[in-house]
Tab-separated table of C-alpha atoms in Angstrom:
chain	number	residue	atom	x	y	z
P	1	MET	CA	86.632	118.896	158.973
P	2	GLU	CA	88.800	118.157	161.930
P	3	ARG	CA	92.385	119.348	162.245
P	4	ASN	CA	93.801	115.832	162.341
P	5	GLU	CA	91.742	114.694	159.315
P	6	ALA	CA	92.967	117.815	157.389
P	7	LEU	CA	96.493	117.115	158.299
P	8	GLU	CA	96.369	113.342	157.344
P	9	ILE	CA	94.986	114.600	153.753
P	10	VAL	CA	97.827	117.132	153.239
P	11	LYS	CA	100.655	115.310	154.675
P	12	PRO	CA	101.229	112.829	151.661
P	13	HIS	CA	101.311	115.758	149.183
P	14	LEU	CA	104.283	117.509	151.079
P	15	THR	CA	107.891	116.993	151.941
P	16	LYS	CA	108.707	116.600	155.535
P	17	HIS	CA	110.210	120.036	155.482
P	18	ARG	CA	107.092	121.708	154.022
P	19	TYR	CA	104.811	119.786	156.465
P	20	GLU	CA	106.663	121.254	159.157
P	21	HIS	CA	106.383	124.700	157.647
P	22	THR	CA	102.413	124.051	157.210
P	23	LEU	CA	102.178	123.225	160.974
P	24	GLY	CA	104.163	126.555	161.759
P	25	VAL	CA	101.728	128.518	159.445
P	26	MET	CA	98.739	126.792	161.078
P	27	GLU	CA	99.883	127.698	164.599
P	28	THR	CA	100.831	131.202	163.721
P	29	ALA	CA	97.624	131.716	161.680
P	30	ILE	CA	95.505	130.511	164.611
P	31	ARG	CA	97.264	132.967	166.932
P	32	LEU	CA	96.739	135.951	164.348
P	33	ALA	CA	92.918	134.862	164.149
P	34	GLU	CA	92.646	134.970	167.872
P	35	ARG	CA	94.428	138.470	167.966
P	36	PHE	CA	92.603	139.949	165.080
P	37	GLY	CA	89.206	138.448	165.459
P	38	ALA	CA	88.995	135.938	162.398
P	39	ASP	CA	87.047	132.748	162.203
P	40	LYS	CA	89.494	130.135	163.786
P	41	LYS	CA	88.124	127.087	162.048
P	42	LYS	CA	88.385	128.635	158.631
P	43	THR	CA	91.920	129.941	159.465
P	44	GLU	CA	92.933	126.590	160.469
P	45	LEU	CA	91.727	124.843	157.244
P	46	ALA	CA	93.132	127.516	155.087
P	47	ALA	CA	96.455	127.261	156.843
P	48	ILE	CA	96.691	123.454	156.621
P	49	PHE	CA	95.828	123.520	152.855
P	50	HIS	CA	97.762	126.577	151.694
P	51	ASP	CA	100.555	124.641	150.160
P	52	TYR	CA	98.521	121.617	149.032
P	53	ALA	CA	99.747	121.981	145.432
P	54	LYS	CA	103.360	122.941	146.213
P	55	PHE	CA	104.816	119.863	144.696
P	56	ARG	CA	102.184	119.091	141.892
P	57	ASP	CA	103.394	118.642	138.446
P	58	LYS	CA	104.086	122.177	136.957
P	59	GLU	CA	102.990	121.199	133.542
P	60	GLU	CA	99.856	119.969	134.978
P	61	MET	CA	99.349	123.282	136.671
P	62	ARG	CA	100.172	125.181	133.720
P	63	LEU	CA	97.453	123.466	131.702
P	64	LEU	CA	94.935	123.944	134.654
P	65	VAL	CA	95.499	127.530	134.643
P	66	GLN	CA	95.539	127.976	130.934
P	67	ASN	CA	92.390	125.951	130.374
P	68	VAL	CA	90.321	126.356	133.395
P	69	LEU	CA	91.276	128.996	135.919
P	70	SER	CA	91.009	132.863	135.606
P	71	ASP	CA	94.544	133.690	136.856
P	72	ARG	CA	96.095	133.286	133.410
P	73	LEU	CA	98.303	136.306	133.861
P	74	ILE	CA	100.469	134.247	136.251
P	75	LEU	CA	101.767	132.103	133.467
P	76	GLU	CA	103.973	135.119	132.503
P	77	TYR	CA	105.579	135.225	135.888
P	78	GLY	CA	107.415	131.940	136.340
P	79	THR	CA	106.235	128.727	137.987
P	80	GLU	CA	106.491	129.642	141.558
P	81	LEU	CA	103.009	131.331	141.475
P	82	LEU	CA	101.144	128.267	140.190
P	83	HIS	CA	100.635	126.452	143.338
P	84	ALA	CA	98.400	128.963	144.975
P	85	PRO	CA	95.409	129.306	142.377
P	86	CYS	CA	95.902	125.660	141.635
P	87	GLY	CA	95.889	124.670	145.215
P	88	ALA	CA	92.673	126.249	145.607
P	89	TYR	CA	91.087	124.477	142.776
P	90	TYR	CA	92.361	121.181	143.892
P	91	VAL	CA	91.312	121.750	147.596
P	92	GLU	CA	87.906	122.452	146.211
P	93	HIS	CA	87.665	119.517	143.816
P	94	GLU	CA	89.743	116.825	145.541
P	95	VAL	CA	89.247	117.619	149.257
P	96	GLY	CA	85.719	118.885	148.831
P	97	ILE	CA	86.274	122.171	150.717
P	98	ASN	CA	83.918	124.901	149.129
P	99	ASP	CA	83.973	127.658	151.445
P	100	SER	CA	85.134	130.742	149.264
P	101	GLU	CA	86.739	132.576	151.997
P	102	ILE	CA	89.082	129.507	152.597
P	103	LEU	CA	89.652	129.069	148.952
P	104	ASP	CA	90.437	132.646	148.231
P	105	ALA	CA	92.896	132.751	151.242
P	106	ILE	CA	94.768	129.785	149.462
P	107	ARG	CA	94.365	131.300	146.019
P	108	PHE	CA	96.072	134.583	147.133
P	109	HIS	CA	98.416	133.369	149.662
P	110	THR	CA	101.497	134.018	147.416
P	111	THR	CA	100.671	137.256	145.609
P	112	GLY	CA	98.182	138.943	147.728
P	113	ARG	CA	95.305	140.839	146.008
P	114	PRO	CA	93.999	144.383	146.322
P	115	GLY	CA	91.285	144.477	149.051
P	116	MET	CA	92.468	141.519	150.897
P	117	THR	CA	90.114	139.953	153.350
P	118	LEU	CA	91.133	139.475	157.117
P	119	LEU	CA	91.572	135.670	156.321
P	120	ASP	CA	93.794	136.392	153.149
P	121	LYS	CA	95.928	138.647	155.372
P	122	ILE	CA	96.260	136.171	158.101
P	123	ILE	CA	97.297	133.355	155.838
P	124	PHE	CA	99.607	135.651	153.853
P	125	LEU	CA	101.283	136.844	156.885
P	126	ALA	CA	101.409	133.487	158.672
P	127	ASP	CA	103.235	131.960	155.671
P	128	TYR	CA	105.766	134.789	155.821
P	129	ILE	CA	106.415	134.910	159.669
P	130	GLU	CA	105.979	131.253	160.755
P	131	PRO	CA	108.925	130.309	163.130
P	132	GLY	CA	110.696	128.327	160.412
P	133	ARG	CA	111.164	131.450	158.367
P	134	THR	CA	114.530	133.277	158.304
P	135	PHE	CA	113.959	136.015	155.551
P	136	PRO	CA	115.963	139.219	156.136
P	137	GLY	CA	113.725	141.477	158.007
P	138	VAL	CA	111.239	138.895	159.204
P	139	GLU	CA	111.839	139.762	162.876
P	140	HIS	CA	110.593	143.261	162.222
P	141	VAL	CA	107.333	141.814	160.540
P	142	ARG	CA	106.842	139.535	163.382
P	143	GLU	CA	106.974	142.505	165.762
P	144	LEU	CA	104.426	144.527	163.607
P	145	ALA	CA	102.085	141.464	163.562
P	146	GLU	CA	101.928	141.745	167.355
P	147	ASN	CA	99.493	144.629	167.039
P	148	ASP	CA	98.938	145.870	163.510
P	149	LEU	CA	97.963	143.297	160.743
P	150	ASP	CA	98.057	145.587	157.897
P	151	ALA	CA	101.357	147.202	158.872
P	152	ALA	CA	102.835	143.686	158.939
P	153	VAL	CA	101.330	142.721	155.741
P	154	VAL	CA	102.600	145.706	153.782
P	155	GLN	CA	106.001	145.365	155.274
P	156	ALA	CA	106.180	141.632	154.208
P	157	ILE	CA	105.095	142.812	150.569
P	158	GLU	CA	107.691	145.532	150.705
P	159	ASN	CA	110.406	143.073	151.749
P	160	THR	CA	109.276	140.452	149.038
P	161	ILE	CA	109.312	143.033	146.153
P	162	ALA	CA	112.688	144.240	147.366
P	163	PHE	CA	113.962	140.851	147.346
P	164	LEU	CA	112.689	140.017	143.991
P	165	MET	CA	114.023	143.122	142.538
P	166	LYS	CA	117.619	142.632	143.893
P	167	ARG	CA	117.551	139.201	142.315
P	168	ARG	CA	116.236	140.644	138.985
P	169	GLN	CA	113.216	138.486	139.081
P	170	LEU	CA	109.847	139.596	137.696
P	171	ILE	CA	107.411	141.461	139.910
P	172	PHE	CA	103.863	140.261	139.773
P	173	PRO	CA	101.689	143.345	139.057
P	174	GLU	CA	99.090	142.235	141.284
P	175	THR	CA	101.382	142.295	144.260
P	176	VAL	CA	102.320	145.832	143.518
P	177	ALA	CA	98.543	146.648	143.332
P	178	THR	CA	98.142	144.908	146.677
P	179	PHE	CA	100.848	147.220	148.261
P	180	ASN	CA	99.017	150.320	146.623
P	181	SER	CA	95.647	149.124	147.989
P	182	LEU	CA	96.999	148.857	151.500
P	183	VAL	CA	98.854	152.187	151.395
P	184	LYS	CA	95.586	153.857	150.129
P	185	ASP	CA	93.673	152.019	152.900
P	186	LYS	CA	95.955	153.478	155.509
P	187	LYS	CA	95.746	157.100	153.985
P	188	ARG	CA	91.935	156.770	154.167
P	189	GLU	CA	92.175	155.877	157.957
P	190	LYS	CA	94.017	159.123	158.650
N	1	MET	CA	117.167	174.624	117.615
N	2	GLU	CA	120.390	175.664	119.135
N	3	ARG	CA	121.422	174.934	122.559
N	4	ASN	CA	121.314	178.604	123.717
N	5	GLU	CA	117.975	179.405	122.217
N	6	ALA	CA	116.534	176.149	123.869
N	7	LEU	CA	118.051	177.126	127.288
N	8	GLU	CA	116.804	180.689	127.013
N	9	ILE	CA	113.178	179.262	126.408
N	10	VAL	CA	113.472	176.811	129.408
N	11	LYS	CA	115.088	179.163	131.756
N	12	PRO	CA	112.059	181.387	132.943
N	13	HIS	CA	109.895	178.240	133.695
N	14	LEU	CA	112.317	176.837	136.267
N	15	THR	CA	113.933	177.918	139.584
N	16	LYS	CA	117.716	178.353	139.764
N	17	HIS	CA	118.155	175.040	141.441
N	18	ARG	CA	116.058	173.175	138.840
N	19	TYR	CA	117.842	175.117	135.927
N	20	GLU	CA	121.230	174.045	137.292
N	21	HIS	CA	119.758	170.413	137.430
N	22	THR	CA	118.683	170.695	134.045
N	23	LEU	CA	122.195	171.785	132.973
N	24	GLY	CA	123.511	168.690	134.866
N	25	VAL	CA	120.991	166.433	132.962
N	26	MET	CA	122.031	167.885	129.576
N	27	GLU	CA	125.750	167.381	130.008
N	28	THR	CA	125.360	163.861	131.457
N	29	ALA	CA	122.802	162.836	128.767
N	30	ILE	CA	125.137	164.076	126.093
N	31	ARG	CA	128.023	161.936	127.590
N	32	LEU	CA	125.575	159.058	127.542
N	33	ALA	CA	124.636	159.610	124.014
N	34	GLU	CA	128.264	159.649	122.971
N	35	ARG	CA	128.958	156.551	124.993
N	36	PHE	CA	125.975	154.449	123.812
N	37	GLY	CA	125.445	155.993	120.275
N	38	ALA	CA	122.323	158.142	120.419
N	39	ASP	CA	121.638	161.298	118.330
N	40	LYS	CA	123.461	163.969	120.232
N	41	LYS	CA	121.037	166.900	119.058
N	42	LYS	CA	117.824	165.027	120.127
N	43	THR	CA	119.420	164.071	123.373
N	44	GLU	CA	120.420	167.766	123.931
N	45	LEU	CA	116.924	168.948	123.257
N	46	ALA	CA	115.111	166.283	125.306
N	47	ALA	CA	117.412	167.057	128.288
N	48	ILE	CA	116.860	170.754	128.313
N	49	PHE	CA	113.099	170.466	128.028
N	50	HIS	CA	112.599	167.383	130.207
N	51	ASP	CA	111.560	169.404	133.366
N	52	TYR	CA	109.782	172.244	131.273
N	53	ALA	CA	106.348	171.763	133.146
N	54	LYS	CA	107.886	171.024	136.668
N	55	PHE	CA	106.406	174.187	138.026
N	56	ARG	CA	103.375	174.435	136.155
N	57	ASP	CA	100.025	174.690	138.046
N	58	LYS	CA	98.867	171.272	139.258
N	59	GLU	CA	95.417	171.930	138.518
N	60	GLU	CA	95.898	173.104	134.965
N	61	MET	CA	97.998	169.818	134.424
N	62	ARG	CA	95.419	167.695	136.015
N	63	LEU	CA	92.794	169.074	133.524
N	64	LEU	CA	95.172	168.756	130.583
N	65	VAL	CA	95.726	164.936	131.469
N	66	GLN	CA	91.975	164.396	132.121
N	67	ASN	CA	90.645	166.124	129.058
N	68	VAL	CA	93.343	165.853	126.445
N	69	LEU	CA	96.047	163.359	127.087
N	70	SER	CA	95.987	159.514	127.082
N	71	ASP	CA	97.935	159.061	130.279
N	72	ARG	CA	94.874	159.370	132.663
N	73	LEU	CA	96.137	156.409	134.879
N	74	ILE	CA	98.598	158.837	136.483
N	75	LEU	CA	95.880	160.985	138.023
N	76	GLU	CA	95.518	158.085	140.632
N	77	TYR	CA	99.241	158.304	141.540
N	78	GLY	CA	99.758	161.729	142.907
N	79	THR	CA	100.777	164.958	141.248
N	80	GLU	CA	104.542	164.393	140.990
N	81	LEU	CA	104.035	162.341	137.787
N	82	LEU	CA	101.982	165.086	135.864
N	83	HIS	CA	105.042	167.309	134.608
N	84	ALA	CA	106.344	164.608	132.326
N	85	PRO	CA	103.422	163.820	130.086
N	86	CYS	CA	102.265	167.659	130.332
N	87	GLY	CA	105.785	168.760	129.700
N	88	ALA	CA	105.832	166.782	126.542
N	89	TYR	CA	102.539	168.462	125.339
N	90	TYR	CA	103.718	171.947	126.228
N	91	VAL	CA	106.904	171.416	124.557
N	92	GLU	CA	105.132	170.333	121.404
N	93	HIS	CA	102.590	173.012	121.474
N	94	GLU	CA	104.369	176.035	122.846
N	95	VAL	CA	107.852	175.441	121.869
N	96	GLY	CA	107.056	173.811	118.631
N	97	ILE	CA	109.191	170.637	118.890
N	98	ASN	CA	107.315	167.827	117.129
N	99	ASP	CA	109.969	165.098	117.002
N	100	SER	CA	108.190	162.088	118.654
N	101	GLU	CA	111.379	160.584	120.084
N	102	ILE	CA	112.253	163.694	121.828
N	103	LEU	CA	108.731	164.169	123.116
N	104	ASP	CA	108.484	160.513	124.349
N	105	ALA	CA	111.801	160.835	126.175
N	106	ILE	CA	110.085	163.830	128.028
N	107	ARG	CA	106.871	162.100	128.430
N	108	PHE	CA	108.536	158.984	130.234
N	109	HIS	CA	111.363	160.454	131.938
N	110	THR	CA	109.968	159.942	135.359
N	111	THR	CA	107.946	156.666	135.073
N	112	GLY	CA	109.947	154.891	132.311
N	113	ARG	CA	107.725	152.546	129.898
N	114	PRO	CA	108.037	148.908	128.897
N	115	GLY	CA	110.174	148.878	125.705
N	116	MET	CA	112.036	152.218	126.435
N	117	THR	CA	113.936	153.540	123.534
N	118	LEU	CA	117.800	154.421	123.605
N	119	LEU	CA	116.783	158.129	124.118
N	120	ASP	CA	114.298	157.374	126.666
N	121	LYS	CA	116.724	155.407	128.725
N	122	ILE	CA	119.469	158.135	128.312
N	123	ILE	CA	117.022	160.964	129.532
N	124	PHE	CA	115.611	158.808	132.438
N	125	LEU	CA	119.220	157.795	133.602
N	126	ALA	CA	120.774	161.275	133.306
N	127	ASP	CA	117.932	162.685	135.378
N	128	TYR	CA	118.953	160.114	138.011
N	129	ILE	CA	122.608	160.396	137.963
N	130	GLU	CA	123.425	164.081	137.130
N	131	PRO	CA	126.099	165.381	139.429
N	132	GLY	CA	123.637	167.270	141.633
N	133	ARG	CA	121.858	164.097	142.584
N	134	THR	CA	122.710	162.464	146.081
N	135	PHE	CA	120.115	159.626	146.271
N	136	PRO	CA	121.192	156.625	148.277
N	137	GLY	CA	122.695	154.218	145.766
N	138	VAL	CA	123.222	156.920	143.047
N	139	GLU	CA	127.290	156.247	142.976
N	140	HIS	CA	126.643	152.639	142.088
N	141	VAL	CA	124.248	153.562	139.256
N	142	ARG	CA	126.774	156.064	138.037
N	143	GLU	CA	129.302	153.265	137.932
N	144	LEU	CA	127.075	150.916	136.048
N	145	ALA	CA	126.277	153.792	133.450
N	146	GLU	CA	130.030	153.719	132.495
N	147	ASN	CA	129.474	150.442	130.443
N	148	ASP	CA	126.051	149.074	130.678
N	149	LEU	CA	122.967	151.316	130.089
N	150	ASP	CA	120.330	148.752	130.748
N	151	ALA	CA	121.953	147.647	133.904
N	152	ALA	CA	122.053	151.377	135.265
N	153	VAL	CA	118.456	152.001	134.212
N	154	VAL	CA	117.202	148.828	136.010
N	155	GLN	CA	119.226	149.735	139.116
N	156	ALA	CA	117.858	153.173	139.179
N	157	ILE	CA	114.253	151.844	138.968
N	158	GLU	CA	114.951	149.350	141.676
N	159	ASN	CA	116.276	152.093	143.935
N	160	THR	CA	113.277	154.385	142.982
N	161	ILE	CA	110.732	151.596	143.760
N	162	ALA	CA	112.422	150.643	146.934
N	163	PHE	CA	112.436	154.260	148.096
N	164	LEU	CA	108.974	154.770	147.442
N	165	MET	CA	107.980	151.646	149.202
N	166	LYS	CA	109.873	152.469	152.326
N	167	ARG	CA	107.948	155.790	152.330
N	168	ARG	CA	104.658	153.926	151.812
N	169	GLN	CA	104.028	155.954	148.593
N	170	LEU	CA	102.107	154.444	145.720
N	171	ILE	CA	104.106	152.696	142.985
N	172	PHE	CA	103.154	153.388	139.414
N	173	PRO	CA	102.316	150.196	137.823
N	174	GLU	CA	104.052	151.167	134.577
N	175	THR	CA	107.246	151.710	136.335
N	176	VAL	CA	107.085	148.003	137.592
N	177	ALA	CA	106.371	147.023	134.078
N	178	THR	CA	109.431	148.855	132.973
N	179	PHE	CA	111.435	146.890	135.544
N	180	ASN	CA	109.825	143.560	134.256
N	181	SER	CA	110.496	144.618	130.570
N	182	LEU	CA	114.205	145.141	131.306
N	183	VAL	CA	114.531	141.893	133.267
N	184	LYS	CA	112.964	140.106	130.333
N	185	ASP	CA	115.216	141.807	127.741
N	186	LYS	CA	118.250	140.794	129.904
N	187	LYS	CA	116.971	136.997	130.024
N	188	ARG	CA	116.482	136.979	126.229
N	189	GLU	CA	120.077	138.243	125.693
N	190	LYS	CA	121.553	135.202	127.603
């Protein structure tokens, strides 16, 4: 699927602000794919569709997770996590993309997962550092992303968990498992 | 068991520094017990024995966890966590204390657990705020502990997880589950 066709499909599902975010994620992700050697076409599609379900009805997504998907644990952790696994489902069944690497990168773009693939990491990170983002600490993550993908991802996860804890929000266990998985990978390298 | 007898039993197992820490935990824990209505005698014993296994042989403790105890998950998270569940075991089998509330407070004093008891919280917190501690942020936790036990415990856990993440150390999943459990309790109160 060509870029423009994909953008035309996704555009009506997003607000103007979120569409601009999506373009930022797409451009950032493609630069990361060039830098770290990922498939550029898959990266482009995963980035364009990563927030496809961002504005879907929460109750519809809750039922989808409960009755169809295997990510039922997320139901205990608020509604913000629903759009990632549901997005992967809708992109497969409504848009007809069935590449499992693309679908997984969409599915895990908010929470991460232990053993993230290169494409998972690129979409997760691009979502965090695209030019529209102003999180505290984002500039440091952008600098890390210049040379070290894993260091950037682990820093983004640290920032996210710290942010959630400060706000007394629930921490999704798989995100902590992702942090631990990256720390173990790093130790193994040494 | 009287305080002096308990202190005589624990003393030879600890360094001078760690014995002074234990006295600090004991005094702090008893003040917390008075403030929040816990059993003072149980609090005293749990505090005195909380670090009973701090300097036991790591390999001996690893084998104990592997072959006898039910906390096997901790083996994947470094050796620092061993002394709490092993301490509970040794205090039961060597010292002869068999009060399950005291043993649980020793067992969970490092990691916490979802649904911590009042005594669990007091020992966990006293270990964190006793006068010898100088962690960044400890003063704020001491202030919270003046009126709100749960707020102090959740802040101590936030600080601990943030500290471990900064150092790229593994986060024990049950500690995150403890954070989530306290956040949920708080929401339920409202």
